[in-house]
Coordinates of C-alpha atoms and ligand atoms in Angstrom, one line a residue:
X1 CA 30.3 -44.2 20.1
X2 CA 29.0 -40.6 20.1
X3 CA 25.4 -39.9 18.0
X4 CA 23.9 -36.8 17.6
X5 CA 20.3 -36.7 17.7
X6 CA 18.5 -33.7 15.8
X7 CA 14.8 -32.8 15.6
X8 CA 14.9 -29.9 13.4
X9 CA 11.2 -27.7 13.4
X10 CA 11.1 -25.1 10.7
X11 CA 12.2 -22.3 13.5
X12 CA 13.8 -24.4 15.8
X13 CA 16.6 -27.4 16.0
X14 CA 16.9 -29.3 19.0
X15 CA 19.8 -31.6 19.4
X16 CA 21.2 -34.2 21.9
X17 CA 24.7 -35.5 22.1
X18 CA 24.6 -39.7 23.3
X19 CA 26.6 -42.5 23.3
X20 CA 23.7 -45.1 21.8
X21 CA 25.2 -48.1 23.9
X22 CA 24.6 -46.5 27.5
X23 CA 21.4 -43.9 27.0
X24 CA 24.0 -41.0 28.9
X25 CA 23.5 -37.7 27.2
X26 CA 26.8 -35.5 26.8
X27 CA 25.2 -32.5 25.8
X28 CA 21.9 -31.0 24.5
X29 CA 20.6 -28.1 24.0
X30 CA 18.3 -26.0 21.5
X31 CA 18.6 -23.6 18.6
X32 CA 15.5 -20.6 18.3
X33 CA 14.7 -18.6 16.2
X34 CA 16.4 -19.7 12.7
X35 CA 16.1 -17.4 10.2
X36 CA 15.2 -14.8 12.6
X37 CA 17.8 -13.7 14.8
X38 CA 18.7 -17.2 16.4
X39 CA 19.4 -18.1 19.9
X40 CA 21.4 -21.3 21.4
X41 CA 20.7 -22.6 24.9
X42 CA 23.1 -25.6 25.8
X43 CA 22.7 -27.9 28.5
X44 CA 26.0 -29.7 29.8
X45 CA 24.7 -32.3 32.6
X46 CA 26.1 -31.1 36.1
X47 CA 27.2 -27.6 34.2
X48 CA 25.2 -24.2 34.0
X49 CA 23.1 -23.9 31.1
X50 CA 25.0 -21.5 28.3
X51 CA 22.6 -18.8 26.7
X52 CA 24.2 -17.4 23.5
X53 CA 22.6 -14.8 20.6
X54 CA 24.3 -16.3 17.6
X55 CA 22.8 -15.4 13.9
X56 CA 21.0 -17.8 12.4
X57 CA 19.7 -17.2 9.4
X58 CA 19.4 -20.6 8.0
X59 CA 19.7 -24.4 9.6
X60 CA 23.0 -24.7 8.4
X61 CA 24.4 -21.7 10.9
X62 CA 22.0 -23.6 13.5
X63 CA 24.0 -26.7 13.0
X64 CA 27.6 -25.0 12.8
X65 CA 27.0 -23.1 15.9
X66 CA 26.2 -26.5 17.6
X67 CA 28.8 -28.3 16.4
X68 CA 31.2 -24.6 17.7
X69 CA 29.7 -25.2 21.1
X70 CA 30.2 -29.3 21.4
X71 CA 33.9 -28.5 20.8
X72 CA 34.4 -25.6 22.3
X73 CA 36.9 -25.7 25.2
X74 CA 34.9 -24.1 27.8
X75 CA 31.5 -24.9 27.2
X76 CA 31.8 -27.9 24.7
X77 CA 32.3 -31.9 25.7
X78 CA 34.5 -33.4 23.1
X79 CA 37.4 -32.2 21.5
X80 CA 36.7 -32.2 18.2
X81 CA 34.1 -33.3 15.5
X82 CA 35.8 -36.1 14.2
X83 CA 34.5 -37.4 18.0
X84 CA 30.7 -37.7 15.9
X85 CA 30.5 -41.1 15.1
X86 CA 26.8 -40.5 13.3
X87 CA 23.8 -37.9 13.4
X88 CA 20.3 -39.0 13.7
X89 CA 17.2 -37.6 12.1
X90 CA 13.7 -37.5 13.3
X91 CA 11.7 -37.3 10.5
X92 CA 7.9 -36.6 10.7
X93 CA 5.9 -38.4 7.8
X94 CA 7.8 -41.4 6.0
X95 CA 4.7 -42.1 4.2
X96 CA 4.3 -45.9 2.9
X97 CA 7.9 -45.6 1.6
X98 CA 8.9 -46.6 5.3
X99 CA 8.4 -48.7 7.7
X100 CA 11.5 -48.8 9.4
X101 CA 14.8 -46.5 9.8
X102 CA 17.1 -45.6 6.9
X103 CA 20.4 -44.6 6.4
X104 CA 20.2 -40.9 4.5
X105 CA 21.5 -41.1 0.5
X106 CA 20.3 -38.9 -2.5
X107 CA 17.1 -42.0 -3.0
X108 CA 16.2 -41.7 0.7
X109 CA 15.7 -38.0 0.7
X110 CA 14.0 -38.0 -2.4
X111 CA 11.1 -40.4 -0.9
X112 CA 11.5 -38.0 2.6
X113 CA 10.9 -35.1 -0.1
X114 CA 7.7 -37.3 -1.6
X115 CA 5.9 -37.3 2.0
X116 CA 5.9 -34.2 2.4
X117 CA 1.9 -33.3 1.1
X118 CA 1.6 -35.7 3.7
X119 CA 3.8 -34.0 6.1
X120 CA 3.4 -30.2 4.9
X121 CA 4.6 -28.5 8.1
X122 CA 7.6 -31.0 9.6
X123 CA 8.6 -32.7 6.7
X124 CA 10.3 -29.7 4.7
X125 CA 12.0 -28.8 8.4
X126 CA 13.3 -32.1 9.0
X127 CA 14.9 -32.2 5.2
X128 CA 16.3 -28.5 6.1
X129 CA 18.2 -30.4 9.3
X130 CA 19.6 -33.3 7.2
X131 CA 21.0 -30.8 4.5
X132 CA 22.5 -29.0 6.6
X133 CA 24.1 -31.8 8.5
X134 CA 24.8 -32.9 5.1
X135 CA 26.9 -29.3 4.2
X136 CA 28.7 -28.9 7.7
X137 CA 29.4 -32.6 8.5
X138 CA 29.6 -34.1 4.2
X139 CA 31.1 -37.7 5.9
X140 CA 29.6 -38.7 8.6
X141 CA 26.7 -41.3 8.0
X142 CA 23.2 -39.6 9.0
X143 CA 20.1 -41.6 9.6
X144 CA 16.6 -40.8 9.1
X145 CA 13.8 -42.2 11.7
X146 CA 10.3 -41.7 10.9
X147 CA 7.6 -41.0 13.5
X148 CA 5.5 -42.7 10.8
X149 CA 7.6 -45.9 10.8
X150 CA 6.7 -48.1 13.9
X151 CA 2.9 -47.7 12.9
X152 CA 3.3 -49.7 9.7
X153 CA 2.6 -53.0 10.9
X154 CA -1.5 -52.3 11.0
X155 CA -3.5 -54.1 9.0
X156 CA -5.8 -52.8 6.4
X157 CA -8.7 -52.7 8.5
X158 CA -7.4 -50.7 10.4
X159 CA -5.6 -47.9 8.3
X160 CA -8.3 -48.0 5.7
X161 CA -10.4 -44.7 5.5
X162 CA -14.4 -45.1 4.5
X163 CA -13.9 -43.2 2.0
X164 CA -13.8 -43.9 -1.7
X165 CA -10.8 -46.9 -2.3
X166 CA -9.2 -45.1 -5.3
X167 CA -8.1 -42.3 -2.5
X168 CA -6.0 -44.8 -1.0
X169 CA -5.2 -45.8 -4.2
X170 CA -4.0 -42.9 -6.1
X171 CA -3.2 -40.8 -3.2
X172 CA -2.2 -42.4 -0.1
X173 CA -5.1 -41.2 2.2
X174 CA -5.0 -44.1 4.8
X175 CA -3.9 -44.0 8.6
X176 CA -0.3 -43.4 9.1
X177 CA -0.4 -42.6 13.1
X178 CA 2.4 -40.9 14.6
X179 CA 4.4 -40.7 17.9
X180 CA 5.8 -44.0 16.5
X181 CA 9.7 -43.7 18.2
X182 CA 8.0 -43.5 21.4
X183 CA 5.4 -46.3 21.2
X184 CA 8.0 -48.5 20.0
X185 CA 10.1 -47.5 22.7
X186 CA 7.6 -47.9 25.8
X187 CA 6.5 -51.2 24.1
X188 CA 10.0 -52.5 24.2
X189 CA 10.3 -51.4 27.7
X190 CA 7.1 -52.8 28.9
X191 CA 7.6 -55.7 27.0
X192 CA 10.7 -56.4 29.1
X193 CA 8.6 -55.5 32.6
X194 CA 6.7 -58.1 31.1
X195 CA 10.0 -60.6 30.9
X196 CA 8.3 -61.3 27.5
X197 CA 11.4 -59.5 25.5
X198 CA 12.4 -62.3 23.8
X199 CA 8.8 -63.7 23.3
X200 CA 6.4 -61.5 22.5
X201 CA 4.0 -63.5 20.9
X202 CA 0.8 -63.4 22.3
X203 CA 1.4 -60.1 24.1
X204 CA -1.6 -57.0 24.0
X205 CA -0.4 -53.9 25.2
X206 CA -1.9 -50.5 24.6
X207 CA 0.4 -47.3 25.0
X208 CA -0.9 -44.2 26.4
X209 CA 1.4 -41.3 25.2
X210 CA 0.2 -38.5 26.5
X211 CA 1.6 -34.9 26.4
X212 CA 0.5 -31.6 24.3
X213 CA 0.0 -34.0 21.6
X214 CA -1.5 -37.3 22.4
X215 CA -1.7 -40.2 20.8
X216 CA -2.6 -44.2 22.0
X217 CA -1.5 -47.1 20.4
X218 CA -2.7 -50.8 20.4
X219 CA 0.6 -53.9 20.3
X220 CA 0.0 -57.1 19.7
X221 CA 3.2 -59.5 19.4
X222 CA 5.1 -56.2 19.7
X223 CA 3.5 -55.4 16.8
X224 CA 1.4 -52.0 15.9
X225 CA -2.4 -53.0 15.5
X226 CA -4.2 -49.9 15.6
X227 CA -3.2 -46.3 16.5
X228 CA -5.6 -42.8 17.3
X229 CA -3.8 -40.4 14.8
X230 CA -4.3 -40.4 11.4
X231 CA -2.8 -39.2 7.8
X232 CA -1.5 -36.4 10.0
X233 CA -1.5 -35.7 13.7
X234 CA -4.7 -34.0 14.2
X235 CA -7.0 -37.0 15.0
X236 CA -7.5 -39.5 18.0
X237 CA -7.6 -37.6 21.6
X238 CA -8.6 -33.9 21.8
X239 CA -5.0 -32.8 22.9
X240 CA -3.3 -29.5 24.4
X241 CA -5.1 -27.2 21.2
X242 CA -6.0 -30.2 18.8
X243 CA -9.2 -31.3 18.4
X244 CA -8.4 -34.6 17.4
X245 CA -11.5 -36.3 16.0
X246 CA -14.7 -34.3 15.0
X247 CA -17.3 -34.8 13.2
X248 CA -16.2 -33.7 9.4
X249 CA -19.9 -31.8 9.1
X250 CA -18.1 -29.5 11.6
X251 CA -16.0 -28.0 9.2
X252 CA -19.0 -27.5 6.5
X253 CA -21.1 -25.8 9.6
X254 CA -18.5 -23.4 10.4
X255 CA -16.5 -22.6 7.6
X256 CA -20.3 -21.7 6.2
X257 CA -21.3 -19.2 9.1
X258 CA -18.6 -17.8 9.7
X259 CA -16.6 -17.0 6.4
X260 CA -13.7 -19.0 7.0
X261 CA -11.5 -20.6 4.6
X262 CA -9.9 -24.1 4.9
X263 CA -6.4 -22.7 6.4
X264 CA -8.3 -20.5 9.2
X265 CA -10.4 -23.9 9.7
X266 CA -7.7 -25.6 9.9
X267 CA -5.1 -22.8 11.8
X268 CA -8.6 -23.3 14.4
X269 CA -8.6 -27.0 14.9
X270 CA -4.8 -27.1 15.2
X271 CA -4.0 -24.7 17.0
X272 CA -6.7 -23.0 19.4
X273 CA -8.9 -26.5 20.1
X274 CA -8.1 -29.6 22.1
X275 CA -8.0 -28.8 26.0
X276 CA -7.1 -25.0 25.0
X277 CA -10.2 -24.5 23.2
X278 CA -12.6 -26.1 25.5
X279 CA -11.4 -24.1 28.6
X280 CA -10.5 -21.1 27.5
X281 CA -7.5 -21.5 30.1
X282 CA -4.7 -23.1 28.7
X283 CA -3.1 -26.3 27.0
X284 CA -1.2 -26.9 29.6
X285 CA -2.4 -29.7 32.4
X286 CA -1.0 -27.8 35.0
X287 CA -2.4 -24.8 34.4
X288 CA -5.5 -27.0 33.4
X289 CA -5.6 -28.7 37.0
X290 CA -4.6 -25.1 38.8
X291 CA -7.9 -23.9 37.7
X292 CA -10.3 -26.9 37.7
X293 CA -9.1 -26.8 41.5
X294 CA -10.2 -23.6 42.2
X295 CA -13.4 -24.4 40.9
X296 CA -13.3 -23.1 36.8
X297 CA -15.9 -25.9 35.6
X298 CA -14.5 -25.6 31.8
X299 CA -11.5 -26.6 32.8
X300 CA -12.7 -29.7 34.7
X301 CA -14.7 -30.0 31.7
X302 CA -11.8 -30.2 29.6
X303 CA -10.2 -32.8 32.0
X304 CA -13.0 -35.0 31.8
X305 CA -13.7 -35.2 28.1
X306 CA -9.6 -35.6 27.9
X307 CA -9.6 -38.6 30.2
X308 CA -12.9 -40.2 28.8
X309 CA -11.5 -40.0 25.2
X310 CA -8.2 -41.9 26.2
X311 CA -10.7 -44.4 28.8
X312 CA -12.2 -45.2 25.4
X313 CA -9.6 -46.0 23.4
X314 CA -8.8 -48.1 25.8
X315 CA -11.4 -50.1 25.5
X316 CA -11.8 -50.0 22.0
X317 CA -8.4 -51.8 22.3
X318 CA -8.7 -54.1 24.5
X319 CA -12.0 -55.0 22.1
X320 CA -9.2 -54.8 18.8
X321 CA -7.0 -57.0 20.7
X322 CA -9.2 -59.5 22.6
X323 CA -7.7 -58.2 26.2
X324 CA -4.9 -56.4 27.4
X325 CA -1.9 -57.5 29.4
X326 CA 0.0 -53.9 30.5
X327 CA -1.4 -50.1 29.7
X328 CA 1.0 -47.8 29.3
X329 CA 1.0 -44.0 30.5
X330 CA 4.2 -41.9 28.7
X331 CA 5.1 -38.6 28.2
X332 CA 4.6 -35.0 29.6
X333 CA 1.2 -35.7 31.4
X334 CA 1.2 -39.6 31.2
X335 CA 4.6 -39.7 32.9
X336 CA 3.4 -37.0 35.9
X337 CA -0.2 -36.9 36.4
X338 CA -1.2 -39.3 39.0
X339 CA -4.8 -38.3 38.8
X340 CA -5.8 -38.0 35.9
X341 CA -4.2 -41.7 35.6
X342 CA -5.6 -42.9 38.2
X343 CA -9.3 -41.0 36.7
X344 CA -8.5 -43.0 33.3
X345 CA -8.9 -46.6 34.5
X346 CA -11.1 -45.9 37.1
X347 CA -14.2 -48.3 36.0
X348 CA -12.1 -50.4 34.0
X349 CA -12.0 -52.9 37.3
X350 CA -14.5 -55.4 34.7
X351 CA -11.3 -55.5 32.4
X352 CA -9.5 -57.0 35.5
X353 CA -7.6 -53.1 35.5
X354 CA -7.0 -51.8 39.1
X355 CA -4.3 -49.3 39.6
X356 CA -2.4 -48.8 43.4
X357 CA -3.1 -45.7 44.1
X358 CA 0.2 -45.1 46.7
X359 CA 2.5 -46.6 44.0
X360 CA 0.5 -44.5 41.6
X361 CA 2.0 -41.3 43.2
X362 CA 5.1 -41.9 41.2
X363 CA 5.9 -39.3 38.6
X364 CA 9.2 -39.4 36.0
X365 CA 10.6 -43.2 36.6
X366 CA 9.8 -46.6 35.3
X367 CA 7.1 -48.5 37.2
X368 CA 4.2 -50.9 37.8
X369 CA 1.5 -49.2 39.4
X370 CA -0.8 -51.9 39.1
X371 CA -2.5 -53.2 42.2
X372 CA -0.7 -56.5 43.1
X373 CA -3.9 -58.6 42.5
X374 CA -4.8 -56.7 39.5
X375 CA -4.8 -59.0 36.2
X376 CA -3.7 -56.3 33.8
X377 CA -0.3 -54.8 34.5
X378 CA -0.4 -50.9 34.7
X379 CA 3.4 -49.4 33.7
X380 CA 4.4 -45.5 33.7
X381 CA 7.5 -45.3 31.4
X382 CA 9.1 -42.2 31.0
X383 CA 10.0 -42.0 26.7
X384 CA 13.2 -41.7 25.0
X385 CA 12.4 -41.2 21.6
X386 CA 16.0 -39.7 21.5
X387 CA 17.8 -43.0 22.9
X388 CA 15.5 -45.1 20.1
X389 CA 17.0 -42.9 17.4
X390 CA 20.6 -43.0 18.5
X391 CA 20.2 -47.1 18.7
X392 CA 18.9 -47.0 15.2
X393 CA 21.6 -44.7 13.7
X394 CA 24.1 -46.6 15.4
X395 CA 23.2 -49.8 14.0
X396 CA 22.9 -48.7 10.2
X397 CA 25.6 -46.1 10.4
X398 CA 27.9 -49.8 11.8
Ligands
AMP1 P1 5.1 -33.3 26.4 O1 4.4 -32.8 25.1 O2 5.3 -34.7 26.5 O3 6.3 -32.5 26.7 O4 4.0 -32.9 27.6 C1 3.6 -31.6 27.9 C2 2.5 -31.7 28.9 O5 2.9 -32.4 30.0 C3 2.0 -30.3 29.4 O6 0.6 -30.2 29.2 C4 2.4 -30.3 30.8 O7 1.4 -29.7 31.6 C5 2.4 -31.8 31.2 N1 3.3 -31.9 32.3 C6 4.6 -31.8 32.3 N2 5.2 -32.0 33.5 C7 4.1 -32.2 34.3 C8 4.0 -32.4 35.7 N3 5.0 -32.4 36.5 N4 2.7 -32.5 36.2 C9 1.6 -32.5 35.4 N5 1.7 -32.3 34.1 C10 2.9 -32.2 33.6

């Protein structure tokens, strides 16, 4: 079976060709600048990459010129179209309306269309990618899965807001959390590294996914208990330019001095904050840990409140929880920084944590770094948010 897997931004469409049952990846590749110009860069495992300038003006010429290049007899991979079996959706915010994946019909895009004051930026994107899927493919079966989704399981004390009930009420403010394909995939995995796959009753585990956007994530029973983001993806960890949570008085302070209105606030905290804003260098860990080596103390300094945010999450966890069995470090910079995992458990030896610091030195691959005598398993898992949504389109689209 062949799914393709597309996270369409509002400029961009990415897209991955997989067969659900193995994880092996055909094909994938990205479309830029929609409704620009628009550029395709396709990736054929094994192949040189293919660079083409290809108009664009809307999604649906995004999608058409993918579909050109997966057939086409030089560059493409399968013969023809009818080779699809189903297309996969990544949708941002499913609001309440979901808590798992759904197969895409007039009812489900109306709720998708329902999220989106909760989901103004991705939502409206992600619908423009399942339309035009819709127009360029009208038969195939296409699946929508929510970053929302896996979160759904908290309970109300943990999704609540203090602010006034009707709020929540009337309008939905509550936490949602996001980054919810890959915690549920990294739980499942260290579930299994656990052996506890088919028993994960009684299980605590607390997923670190950590990349330009950051979020952590507290399972119990395999089950979402409590997660860092919010109603949208600005709060937990500061992050690569989020700010993640502040104090709201901020906002008040600043917008008052300086003249600003909401969407500069805003355009600030989302956009030049996080790790960016405190160094002045860059979002980028890399570039982050370049500097701080060569001795640029706001870059250190945006290191260390990085790392002591996600240390105490952590523990606020293990505290939600009542203990911890396996921490998990995923994505970008909690799939290749050593150090800065290795700096985040560091004095968390009272929890029974100790990491190993040569099998720490791993980057990209599936593994316990935990000391052998530690009590609380320590697991890098590289994500595949993509593999998670191919499983799940396969199965309704069956
Ligand atoms: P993501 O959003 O998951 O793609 O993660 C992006 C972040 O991961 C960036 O800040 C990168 O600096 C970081 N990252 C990616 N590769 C590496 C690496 N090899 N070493 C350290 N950080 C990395």
């Amino acid at each position: 079976m062949n799914v393709l897997v597309i996270n369409a931004g509002s400029s961009s469409l990415k897209y991955q060709l997989m067969c659900p049952d193995t994880g092996d990846v055909s094909a994938k590749g990205l479309c830029e600048r929609i409704g620009i110009d628009g550029r395709l860069t396709h990736k054929v495992p094994g192949r040189e990459n293919v660079v083409s300038d290809i108009p664009m003006p809307t999604h649906a010429e995004a999608i058409q010129a993918v579909l050109n290049i997966l057939v086409d007899p030089v560059s493409g991979v399968i013969k023809s179209t009818d080779e699809i079996d189903a297309v996969g959706h990544r949708v941002l915010h499913g609001g309440m309306a979901f808590t798992e994946s759904c197969l895409i019909d007039d009812a489900c895009i109306a709720a998708i269309e329902k999220c989106i004051p909760l989901g103004p930026l991705h939502n409206p994107a992600n619908l423009m990618g399942i339309r035009a899927c819709q127009a360029v493919m009208p038969n195939k079966p296409q699946v929508a899965v929510f970053d929302t989704a896996f979160h759904m399981t908290m309970p109300p004390k943990a999704y609540i807001y203090a602010i006034p009930y009707e709020y929540y009420e009337k309008d939905d403010v509550r936490r949602y959390g996001f980054h919810g394909t890959s915690h549920r995939y990294v739980s499942a995995r260290a579930l299994k590294m656990l052996g506890r796959e088919n028993n994960p009753e009684g299980t605590k585990i607390i997923c670190c996914h950590l990349g330009n956007g950051s979020s952590l994530s507290a399972v119990k029973d395999g089950k979402v208990v409590d997660t860092t983001m919010g109603l949208g993806p600005l709060a937990g960890v500061p992050m690569g330019t989020r700010c993640g949570d502040i104090d709201a008085t901020i906002l008040e302070y600043l917008m008052g001095r300086y003249g600003y209105d909401i969407k500069e606030m805003l355009n600030i905290l989302n956009k030049k904050s996080g790790v960016l804003g405190i160094s002045g260098v860059s979002s980028d860990f890399r570039d982050l840990e370049a500097a701080a080596e060569q001795g640029n103390a706001r870059a250190q300094l945006a290191l260390d409140k990085f790392m002591y945010e996600v240390k105490k999450d952590i523990g606020a966890y293990a505290a939600a929880m009542g203990g911890v069995d396996a921490i998990v470090f995923t994505a970008g910079v909690g799939e290749n920084g050593p150090e800065l995992r290795e700096e985040v458990v560091s004095g968390l030896e009272y929890m029974g944590v100790k990491i190993d610091h040569e099998k720490n030195q791993t980057r990209g691959k599936e593994v316990d770094v935990a000391a052998d005598d530690s009590k609380v398993r320590i697991f890098v898992i590289p994500t595949n948010e993509e593999l998670m949504i191919a499983q799940d389109t396969a199965a309704l689209a069956r």
